[in-house]
């Protein structure tokens, strides 16, 4: 369903992703593990369409369409969702106002009418309850004054409401205590679906105890250097990234 | 009076002639004294510190003919326009047509509020345009709020411009709150076109413990809008003022606040929405003249295209004003590489026990924020409009009146909507 082919990406002439290829099938959870600085977030941003990256080669296909030719909002309408490693704080924009704008933008793109306020409120309430998000938090400006854990839960709340085709989770486990980790993982697991794929980026194996991956890829220096089953994550936990870092050199 | 007269500009020559004609019809020593003050300084240039970023002498090619008093036909036409017009705020409305208060177009005022026609006192500030306003304005009106009266709904002063010809219109109003009175005023400027030059002055006096709100809405398209707002606060008086600028070729709002009594409190704010080749200048002078005063100034601007914004704010803390607490902030977002914002916040402190600060920033829209919104499917133009509404809205939200906040936010949305 998601097919990344020979993707090379530079930032200010520095090569960050180096001829990277990766496929994720519908219904699958693919984990990407790798040391800090290996290019995981860059990959996530390039999938979502963040400006400022120079794609020097390759393509990213979602159901056969090249995402690289689409604007970030168009990609979202096709079903790309990025749960940010560091969600952006936006003072002055209420969390609810934002959720409504996002949901309605996607509905309009599908030719549907805007949600009524009661319908919108009900959906948010239900999704928030499942993620143990207080209503009070939703009255604040977007991500402003949210704790690290609250930000991550709010990302998953958005994902639940928008129901993407591909969810890319960039270190959604960082900054979470074990209870919050479990809540977030349950939230993601509830969204697992034969028609939906996930790319779960993480530095630690811990998250993968809760979100069981089908495939594990190891990333180092902008490339996928090893792929395997869930056992690969356990091996990394024991031995660290040292072996792979050298292999990529 | 003629000591400094060298090269008079065309506009200055016209102003001299206009004033002479007025004196011939209606001699007045008070006006003559005011005109002398104007004449001594002339139209300000960049060399005048308070006008450093707005060279009015260069910008004013000429002074348009002074508008005569409205005729019965003008009043009739205005009545028809008023009937069709949607009001900015609830509450009673006073109508100024051609700079004159027109009782028959105005609403009945609530109990505790009176309006009297007649000369409005001299403006105690040293500014050539304030002096010019005093010299050329028709006799104005004074709105008084009785001692202890609490007026629930805002009182609107509608400055209605009319007609299609070139003209300049001068007006002067006074707002006086007696001790302990509370009231809210909205001045709405409407109907002017590019050939209109508008000179408006509002002089507020807040007696002991009085509390006033003043919101100015400049949303029409005059060629020149010069607004002088003067406020004097006695002990424990409070002023909350806000100005929205969303139109006009050259707009100058100059606000002079003096906290004469102890423990006075001032909160000033504004939002300037400037695009095309418009210019908008907000210049403040806040004088703390007595102890334990508090002042907050919070101004924002969104500047696009080739527009130029100016914010100058000076807080002066006099020697007597110990325990002053002052904080001034000005922030602007530039939407185009050619847009300009000139910000100059200043403190002049002559007392030793004070807490004062100021800050000014000029930035672009944050690309991280735009991307975050777009990554959720929100189109770029909507994402930018959301961020700009948030930025402007934060200045509006400081007003403690939900209905006025909503009305101002609606103007902001309309401005954003008209150009996105
Ligand atoms: N905006 C940027 N400008 C310059 N270098 C960057 C930028 N973003 C990332 N990098 C560099 O790209 C490399 C990969 O970063 P990143 O994708 O964040 O890695 P990871 O998420 O795996 O920790 C790092 O060397 C980082 O310093
Ligand atoms: Mg990262």
XYZ file of C-alpha atoms and ligand atoms in Angstrom:
697
model
C 0.000 0.000 0.000
C 2.818 2.422 0.926
C 5.820 1.985 -1.295
C 8.969 4.044 -0.875
C 11.426 3.557 -3.708
C 15.047 4.675 -3.792
C 14.370 7.808 -1.810
C 17.270 10.215 -1.372
C 16.752 13.418 0.559
C 19.105 16.266 1.396
C 18.902 19.220 3.695
C 21.149 22.085 2.665
C 23.228 19.770 0.495
C 23.674 17.253 3.312
C 22.421 13.805 2.350
C 20.051 12.567 5.069
C 18.144 9.743 3.380
C 20.298 7.642 1.129
C 18.493 5.646 -1.546
C 16.011 4.283 0.968
C 13.383 1.725 -0.037
C 10.562 0.442 2.123
C 7.189 -1.179 1.549
C 4.292 -1.469 3.962
C 1.241 -3.593 3.201
C -2.335 -2.819 4.150
C -3.146 -4.160 7.596
C 0.518 -4.183 8.618
C 2.441 -2.452 11.335
C 6.016 -1.770 10.286
C 8.424 -0.653 12.968
C 11.422 1.493 12.116
C 14.151 1.525 14.713
C 17.420 3.319 14.584
C 19.848 5.460 16.503
C 19.345 9.177 16.953
C 20.224 11.097 13.844
C 19.713 8.153 11.511
C 17.010 10.006 9.568
C 13.794 8.573 11.030
C 12.066 11.911 11.528
C 13.264 13.113 8.153
C 11.587 10.113 6.556
C 8.373 10.815 8.474
C 8.382 14.493 7.433
C 9.100 13.725 3.811
C 6.172 11.287 3.730
C 3.933 14.007 5.192
C 5.294 16.667 2.829
C 7.086 19.104 5.084
C 8.726 21.868 3.047
C 12.471 22.426 3.248
C 13.675 18.996 2.165
C 15.214 18.387 -1.189
C 14.187 15.056 -2.632
C 16.977 14.234 -5.058
C 15.622 10.884 -6.186
C 12.937 8.302 -5.660
C 9.223 8.235 -5.090
C 6.706 7.565 -2.342
C 3.639 5.773 -3.630
C 0.399 5.472 -1.703
C -1.996 3.145 -3.496
C 0.019 3.818 -6.628
C -0.044 7.650 -6.484
C 3.204 9.529 -5.974
C 2.802 11.517 -2.779
C 5.783 13.677 -3.662
C 3.659 15.427 -6.243
C 1.026 16.413 -3.681
C 0.789 19.262 -1.185
C 0.875 18.260 2.501
C -2.867 18.893 2.882
C -3.603 16.840 -0.230
C -1.574 13.981 1.212
C -3.615 14.196 4.410
C -6.780 13.974 2.320
C -5.413 10.806 0.701
C -5.012 9.338 4.160
C -1.498 10.204 5.331
C -1.291 11.036 9.019
C 1.900 11.960 10.859
C 1.929 11.831 14.639
C 4.683 14.368 15.279
C 7.675 13.650 17.488
C 7.381 17.241 18.708
C 3.832 18.500 18.094
C 3.795 22.210 17.274
C 2.304 24.636 19.766
C -0.133 27.064 18.188
C -1.204 29.862 20.536
C -4.568 31.435 19.825
C -6.005 28.461 17.934
C -8.285 26.455 20.191
C -7.768 22.687 20.161
C -11.459 22.182 19.340
C -11.463 24.830 16.600
C -8.503 23.056 15.064
C -10.079 19.592 15.278
C -13.233 20.875 13.650
C -11.303 22.590 10.852
C -9.303 19.416 10.187
C -12.316 17.097 10.212
C -14.363 19.392 8.008
C -11.495 19.969 5.564
C -11.342 16.223 5.032
C -15.119 15.883 4.822
C -15.371 18.672 2.255
C -12.673 17.017 0.182
C -14.846 13.875 0.119
C -17.868 15.921 -0.890
C -19.510 15.494 2.502
C -21.206 18.244 4.467
C -19.623 19.774 7.586
C -20.273 17.991 10.861
C -22.996 19.443 13.017
C -21.736 20.751 16.330
C -23.426 18.019 18.418
C -22.104 15.294 16.116
C -18.614 16.787 16.257
C -18.734 17.107 20.037
C -19.870 13.525 20.440
C -17.069 12.153 18.287
C -14.440 14.138 20.120
C -15.828 13.186 23.513
C -15.774 9.483 22.671
C -12.279 9.538 21.252
C -11.011 11.656 24.138
C -12.497 9.307 26.714
C -10.722 6.326 25.211
C -7.415 8.185 25.455
C -8.142 9.572 28.912
C -7.948 13.136 27.619
C -9.696 15.627 29.883
C -12.249 17.967 28.312
C -10.374 20.809 29.992
C -7.338 20.092 27.851
C -9.423 20.465 24.711
C -10.420 23.958 25.743
C -6.808 25.119 25.648
C -4.989 26.478 22.617
C -3.529 23.790 20.401
C -0.699 21.956 22.187
C -0.005 25.040 24.308
C 0.727 24.116 27.887
C 0.212 20.433 27.112
C 2.675 18.145 28.876
C 4.805 15.885 26.682
C 2.427 12.998 27.316
C -0.651 15.114 26.634
C 0.759 16.194 23.314
C 1.309 12.581 22.267
C -2.174 11.554 23.354
C -3.613 14.481 21.444
C -1.781 13.331 18.311
C -3.382 9.898 18.662
C -6.763 11.525 19.274
C -6.427 13.373 15.971
C -5.453 10.153 14.249
C -8.492 8.395 15.686
C -10.804 11.176 14.493
C -9.288 11.444 11.027
C -9.026 7.695 10.440
C -6.056 7.704 8.033
C -4.934 5.047 5.533
C -1.343 5.256 6.782
C -0.429 6.379 10.253
C 3.204 7.388 10.729
C 4.043 7.566 14.420
C 7.292 9.368 15.121
C 8.554 8.417 18.585
C 5.080 8.565 19.991
C 6.414 6.700 23.032
C 8.987 9.316 24.023
C 8.023 11.299 27.094
C 5.337 8.828 28.150
C 5.254 7.014 31.473
C 4.191 3.382 31.410
C 0.488 4.104 32.025
C 0.343 6.723 29.314
C 2.263 4.413 26.992
C -0.354 1.726 27.497
C -3.207 4.168 26.830
C -1.580 5.423 23.643
C -0.754 1.901 22.470
C -4.342 0.784 23.104
C -5.492 3.798 21.110
C -3.313 2.789 18.176
C -4.228 -0.908 18.436
C -7.913 0.024 18.335
C -7.276 1.620 14.949
C -5.575 -1.412 13.467
C -7.543 -2.477 10.469
C -6.998 -4.656 7.390
C -7.277 -1.555 5.214
C -4.869 0.576 7.223
C -1.110 0.541 7.669
C 1.171 1.965 10.354
C 4.767 3.003 10.348
C 5.884 3.064 13.958
C 9.154 4.903 14.458
C 10.848 4.336 17.758
C 14.201 4.432 19.390
C 13.330 1.843 22.017
C 11.848 -1.605 21.865
C 9.463 -0.766 24.747
C 6.627 0.562 22.569
C 6.704 -2.604 20.480
C 5.709 -4.674 23.523
C 2.397 -2.854 23.297
C 2.015 -2.299 19.579
C 3.118 -5.609 18.073
C 4.796 -4.983 14.726
C 4.551 -7.356 11.770
C 7.915 -6.237 10.415
C 10.876 -4.483 11.992
C 13.299 -2.390 9.938
C 16.554 -1.042 11.230
C 17.602 2.328 9.929
C 21.084 3.712 10.044
C 22.614 6.671 8.249
C 19.597 7.203 6.083
C 19.143 3.632 4.874
C 17.315 0.496 5.906
C 20.140 -1.814 6.940
C 18.216 -4.816 8.234
C 14.667 -6.125 8.211
C 13.044 -8.942 10.077
C 10.272 -10.020 12.415
C 9.565 -8.774 15.942
C 12.551 -10.748 17.218
C 14.813 -8.200 15.529
C 13.612 -5.564 17.956
C 14.501 -7.765 20.911
C 17.932 -8.369 19.508
C 18.467 -4.610 19.145
C 17.382 -4.159 22.736
C 20.145 -6.546 23.829
C 22.952 -5.491 21.523
C 22.190 -1.866 20.686
C 22.687 -0.317 17.269
C 26.437 -0.686 17.135
C 26.510 -3.574 14.658
C 24.260 -1.799 12.202
C 25.911 1.558 12.437
C 29.137 -0.062 11.315
C 27.473 -2.009 8.580
C 26.132 1.169 7.062
C 29.521 2.823 7.114
C 4.002 83.228 15.071
C 5.785 83.590 11.787
C 9.286 83.181 13.143
C 9.851 79.755 11.590
C 7.920 80.248 8.414
C 10.162 79.351 5.563
C 8.846 77.160 2.800
C 5.189 76.434 3.325
C 3.963 73.363 1.481
C 0.921 73.563 -0.752
C -1.131 71.830 1.933
C 0.083 74.260 4.573
C -0.785 77.235 2.372
C -4.273 75.864 1.895
C -4.649 75.303 5.638
C -3.637 78.919 6.291
C -6.225 80.124 3.808
C -8.904 77.833 5.232
C -8.214 79.073 8.718
C -8.292 82.742 7.626
C -11.668 82.173 5.952
C -13.005 80.560 9.072
C -11.779 83.422 11.265
C -13.411 85.916 8.914
C -16.760 84.157 9.318
C -16.464 83.373 13.000
C -13.574 85.024 14.839
C -12.297 83.048 17.838
C -9.209 83.827 19.924
C -9.104 80.242 21.211
C -8.925 78.852 17.689
C -6.423 81.501 16.703
C -4.163 80.409 19.562
C -4.506 76.778 18.477
C -3.751 77.630 14.866
C -0.705 79.583 15.960
C 0.584 76.430 17.665
C 0.022 74.480 14.471
C 1.609 77.177 12.347
C 4.706 77.294 14.447
C 5.392 73.608 13.880
C 3.804 73.177 10.455
C 2.913 69.777 9.071
C 5.259 67.287 10.715
C 8.175 65.763 8.851
C 10.488 62.910 9.786
C 12.488 65.367 11.847
C 9.703 65.495 14.411
C 10.398 62.522 16.656
C 6.759 61.538 17.205
C 6.200 61.575 13.445
C 9.492 60.008 12.492
C 7.988 57.200 10.416
C 5.123 59.176 8.907
C 6.191 62.180 6.918
C 2.838 63.892 6.775
C 4.203 66.981 5.081
C 5.400 64.853 2.195
C 2.301 62.633 2.150
C -0.243 65.460 2.082
C -0.168 66.924 -1.399
C -2.848 69.396 -0.439
C -5.554 69.978 2.115
C -9.012 69.213 0.747
C -11.745 71.844 1.145
C -13.267 71.915 4.598
C -16.677 70.299 4.616
C -19.575 72.652 5.335
C -22.301 71.806 7.832
C -24.715 69.176 6.511
C -27.844 70.462 4.822
C -31.319 69.059 5.607
C -30.971 67.022 2.404
C -27.676 65.569 3.637
C -29.337 64.626 6.907
C -32.204 62.999 5.092
C -29.828 60.963 2.951
C -27.883 59.939 6.025
C -31.079 58.799 7.699
C -31.759 56.429 4.808
C -28.261 55.042 4.980
C -28.511 54.561 8.726
C -31.739 52.603 8.355
C -30.020 50.115 6.069
C -26.853 49.851 8.045
C -25.937 47.060 10.402
C -24.687 48.334 13.717
C -21.285 47.399 15.025
C -22.346 47.198 18.652
C -25.562 47.168 20.664
C -26.564 50.207 22.727
C -27.338 53.844 21.987
C -25.725 55.540 19.009
C -24.742 59.161 18.513
C -24.239 60.216 14.931
C -21.668 62.712 13.736
C -22.273 63.775 10.157
C -19.665 65.963 8.529
C -17.996 66.103 11.912
C -21.092 67.584 13.602
C -23.266 65.925 16.180
C -26.741 65.501 14.699
C -29.288 65.054 17.460
C -32.112 64.054 15.136
C -30.103 61.109 13.800
C -28.985 60.004 17.246
C -30.592 57.682 19.764
C -31.917 58.573 23.148
C -29.171 58.077 25.661
C -29.544 55.859 28.712
C -30.217 57.480 32.094
C -27.077 58.959 33.542
C -25.640 59.962 30.171
C -26.066 63.389 28.623
C -24.740 65.042 25.522
C -24.195 68.787 25.275
C -23.149 70.717 22.211
C -20.501 73.386 22.429
C -16.806 74.011 22.335
C -14.663 71.160 23.503
C -11.748 72.058 25.731
C -8.257 72.512 24.471
C -6.140 69.418 24.050
C -3.300 69.596 26.548
C -0.772 67.916 24.282
C 1.964 69.336 22.155
C 1.194 68.001 18.721
C 0.676 70.053 15.578
C -2.211 67.942 14.315
C -3.980 68.085 17.656
C -3.648 71.868 17.434
C -4.894 71.895 13.842
C -7.912 69.872 14.905
C -8.682 72.397 17.600
C -8.352 75.286 15.170
C -10.494 73.922 12.352
C -13.114 71.710 14.014
C -16.695 72.868 14.193
C -17.999 73.171 17.714
C -18.226 69.654 19.094
C -20.126 67.783 21.741
C -19.450 66.505 25.225
C -20.829 63.235 26.484
C -21.031 63.135 30.270
C -21.681 60.186 32.501
C -23.109 61.061 35.908
C -21.342 60.324 39.147
C -21.601 56.647 40.034
C -23.685 55.794 36.968
C -23.022 52.357 35.525
C -23.960 52.170 31.881
C -24.409 48.590 30.769
C -24.332 48.810 26.984
C -21.678 50.598 24.988
C -22.431 54.021 23.553
C -21.486 54.279 19.912
C -20.221 57.452 18.310
C -20.670 56.933 14.611
C -18.540 59.161 12.406
C -20.454 59.013 9.194
C -18.765 60.276 6.072
C -20.875 61.040 3.089
C -20.802 62.281 -0.465
C -18.339 61.694 -3.215
C -16.413 64.945 -3.379
C -13.000 65.852 -2.014
C -13.232 67.246 1.453
C -11.621 67.356 4.809
C -13.708 66.790 7.867
C -12.777 67.859 11.367
C -14.497 66.754 14.547
C -13.982 67.015 18.269
C -15.763 65.157 21.005
C -15.268 65.016 24.720
C -16.165 62.133 26.971
C -16.307 62.921 30.666
C -16.907 60.300 33.318
C -17.675 61.691 36.729
C -16.480 60.004 39.892
C -17.172 56.281 40.035
C -18.976 56.213 36.680
C -18.626 53.243 34.358
C -19.229 53.293 30.654
C -18.043 51.898 27.396
C -17.677 53.842 24.129
C -17.235 52.705 20.578
C -16.168 55.121 17.872
C -16.907 53.771 14.433
C -15.600 55.561 11.352
C -17.583 54.782 8.260
C -18.277 55.727 4.694
C -15.167 57.690 3.742
C -13.500 57.317 0.364
C -9.996 57.977 -0.824
C -10.565 61.709 -1.333
C -11.641 62.281 2.257
C -9.180 63.678 4.785
C -10.404 63.099 8.292
C -9.210 64.783 11.464
C -10.862 63.531 14.606
C -10.117 64.194 18.256
C -11.612 62.599 21.350
C -10.783 63.964 24.741
C -11.597 61.765 27.703
C -11.470 62.699 31.334
C -11.963 60.043 33.965
C -12.669 61.358 37.442
C -11.776 59.492 40.601
C -12.636 55.799 40.392
C -14.258 56.097 36.968
C -13.878 53.204 34.583
C -14.095 53.563 30.832
C -13.646 51.420 27.791
C -12.957 52.991 24.420
C -12.911 51.034 21.186
C -12.146 52.730 17.872
C -12.949 51.005 14.608
C -11.340 52.489 11.510
C -12.536 50.330 8.674
C -13.468 52.626 5.806
C -11.121 53.957 3.136
C -10.283 57.613 3.688
C -7.203 59.029 2.014
C -6.133 60.376 5.370
C -7.312 59.489 8.860
C -5.763 61.384 11.718
C -7.189 60.544 15.076
C -6.047 62.085 18.305
C -7.178 60.403 21.470
C -6.394 62.099 24.742
C -7.221 60.680 28.138
C -6.596 61.980 31.611
C -7.121 59.660 34.573
C -7.687 60.736 38.146
C -7.059 58.591 41.197
C -8.129 54.946 40.832
C -9.573 55.568 37.398
C -9.291 52.849 34.778
C -9.136 53.008 31.010
C -9.292 50.108 28.620
C -8.803 51.210 25.041
C -8.513 49.353 21.774
C -8.187 50.422 18.159
C -8.774 48.382 15.034
C -7.387 49.705 11.775
C -8.431 47.796 8.677
C -8.569 50.377 5.914
C -7.518 53.824 4.758
C -4.551 55.000 2.683
C -2.791 56.768 5.517
C -3.972 56.238 9.053
C -2.475 57.812 12.118
C -3.875 57.090 15.553
C -2.132 59.084 18.225
C -3.006 58.349 21.789
C -1.963 60.515 24.696
C -2.723 59.135 28.132
C -1.878 60.891 31.358
C -2.347 59.214 34.714
C -2.722 62.222 36.939
C -4.102 60.487 40.023
C -2.667 57.700 42.163
C -3.274 54.084 41.324
C -4.755 54.660 37.918
C -4.866 51.728 35.541
C -4.551 51.715 31.792
C -4.784 48.918 29.267
C -4.232 49.966 25.669
C -4.362 47.673 22.713
C -4.759 47.642 19.011
C -4.667 45.667 15.843
C -3.618 47.073 12.482
C -4.452 45.128 9.328
C -2.525 46.756 6.533
C -2.256 45.696 2.921
C -1.871 47.121 -0.557
C 0.131 50.331 -0.334
C -1.584 51.532 2.815
C 0.223 52.988 5.774
C -0.929 52.829 9.359
C 0.785 54.520 12.258
C -0.103 54.082 15.918
C 1.778 56.356 18.253
C 1.310 56.317 22.009
C 2.446 58.487 24.801
C 1.602 57.191 28.250
C 2.568 59.432 31.130
C 2.647 58.081 34.649
C 2.435 61.262 36.709
C 1.355 59.783 40.045
C 2.341 56.793 42.180
C 1.252 53.199 41.854
C -0.139 53.380 38.352
C -0.342 50.378 36.057
C -0.170 50.493 32.309
C -0.309 47.716 29.752
C 0.117 48.289 26.056
C -0.370 45.414 23.655
C -0.377 46.110 19.934
C -0.305 43.817 16.974
C -0.108 44.325 13.238
C -0.437 42.181 10.151
C 1.288 43.789 7.202
C 1.093 42.532 3.620
C 2.016 43.592 0.087
C 3.801 46.956 0.019
C 2.141 48.242 3.156
C 3.969 50.004 5.959
C 3.073 49.788 9.621
C 4.333 51.958 12.439
C 4.137 51.497 16.164
C 5.727 54.035 18.437
C 5.078 53.834 22.125
C 6.599 55.938 24.805
C 6.012 55.350 28.494
C 7.102 58.291 30.581
C 7.389 57.750 34.317
C 7.619 61.080 36.081
C 9.565 61.545 39.283
C 6.427 61.386 41.427
C 5.234 58.141 39.893
C 6.895 55.682 42.267
C 5.762 52.039 42.168
C 4.736 52.357 38.548
C 4.128 49.065 36.791
C 4.341 49.374 33.032
C 4.658 46.845 30.251
C 4.482 47.498 26.557
C 4.531 44.996 23.742
C 4.282 45.376 20.010
C 4.304 42.450 17.627
C 3.902 42.276 13.896
C 3.645 39.622 11.244
C 4.838 40.461 7.761
C 3.203 38.523 4.959
C 5.227 39.847 2.069
C 8.931 40.522 1.544
C 8.102 44.138 0.704
C 5.906 44.785 3.730
C 7.480 46.914 6.453
C 6.908 47.414 10.115
C 8.648 50.106 12.134
C 8.455 49.559 15.852
C 9.831 51.866 18.456
C 8.881 51.198 22.053
C 10.549 53.524 24.548
C 10.743 54.123 28.264
C 11.655 57.406 29.894
C 11.909 56.843 33.609
C 12.493 59.590 36.147
C 11.364 57.690 39.271
C 13.558 55.041 40.884
C 11.130 52.461 42.226
C 9.365 51.182 39.126
C 8.886 47.987 37.153
C 8.726 48.721 33.453
C 9.451 46.699 30.378
C 8.895 46.693 26.682
C 9.349 44.383 23.770
C 8.836 44.459 20.041
C 8.987 41.699 17.471
C 8.547 41.422 13.743
C 8.178 37.963 12.260
C 6.684 35.954 9.450
C 4.063 33.291 9.864
C 5.745 30.288 11.467
C 6.221 27.647 8.737
C 6.153 24.878 11.375
C 2.693 25.989 12.436
C 1.481 26.250 8.850
C 2.802 22.755 8.144
C 1.208 21.279 11.256
C -2.215 22.529 10.184
C -1.739 21.469 6.577
C -0.612 18.008 7.661
C -4.166 17.543 8.967
C -5.724 18.331 5.621
C -6.343 22.044 6.118
C -5.619 23.942 2.877
C -2.723 26.392 3.011
C -4.826 29.540 2.708
C -7.156 28.357 5.489
C -4.193 27.402 7.653
C -2.692 30.861 7.238
C -6.021 32.539 7.904
C -6.413 30.480 11.094
C -2.983 31.510 12.306
C -3.569 35.156 11.460
C -6.952 35.160 13.133
C -5.289 33.671 16.187
C -2.547 36.284 16.127
C -4.924 39.206 15.712
C -7.543 37.648 17.949
C -5.188 37.524 20.902
C -5.002 41.300 20.899
C -8.787 41.610 20.617
C -9.469 39.076 23.369
C -7.914 41.354 25.966
C -11.022 43.525 25.828
C -13.342 42.527 28.613
C -16.553 42.544 26.619
C -17.668 39.423 24.775
C -19.911 41.225 22.298
C -17.221 43.699 21.295
C -14.714 40.874 20.985
C -17.061 39.047 18.637
C -17.752 42.182 16.574
C -14.043 42.952 16.224
C -13.192 39.352 15.431
C -15.858 39.416 12.727
C -14.069 42.424 11.180
C -10.777 40.558 11.386
C -12.275 37.485 9.707
C -13.842 39.636 7.017
C -10.496 41.291 6.320
C -8.739 37.925 6.150
C -11.531 36.448 4.048
C -11.456 39.298 1.544
C -7.851 38.673 0.657
C -7.142 34.955 1.065
N 16.302 21.010 9.530
C 17.495 20.400 9.537
N 18.580 21.086 9.149
C 19.800 20.485 9.122
N 20.009 19.212 9.460
C 18.960 18.482 9.860
C 17.655 19.038 9.929
N 16.798 18.082 10.354
C 17.554 16.980 10.544
N 18.842 17.209 10.255
C 19.929 16.241 10.338
O 19.500 15.092 9.668
C 19.915 13.938 10.352
C 18.721 13.052 10.646
O 17.880 13.704 11.586
P 16.498 13.087 12.012
O 15.729 12.724 10.795
O 15.866 14.018 12.939
O 16.956 11.766 12.753
P 16.210 10.858 13.828
O 14.764 11.204 13.805
O 16.482 9.488 13.382
O 16.854 11.141 15.139
C 20.650 14.406 11.588
O 22.019 14.398 11.307
C 20.175 15.806 11.759
O 21.148 16.591 12.389
Mg 13.457 11.853 15.343
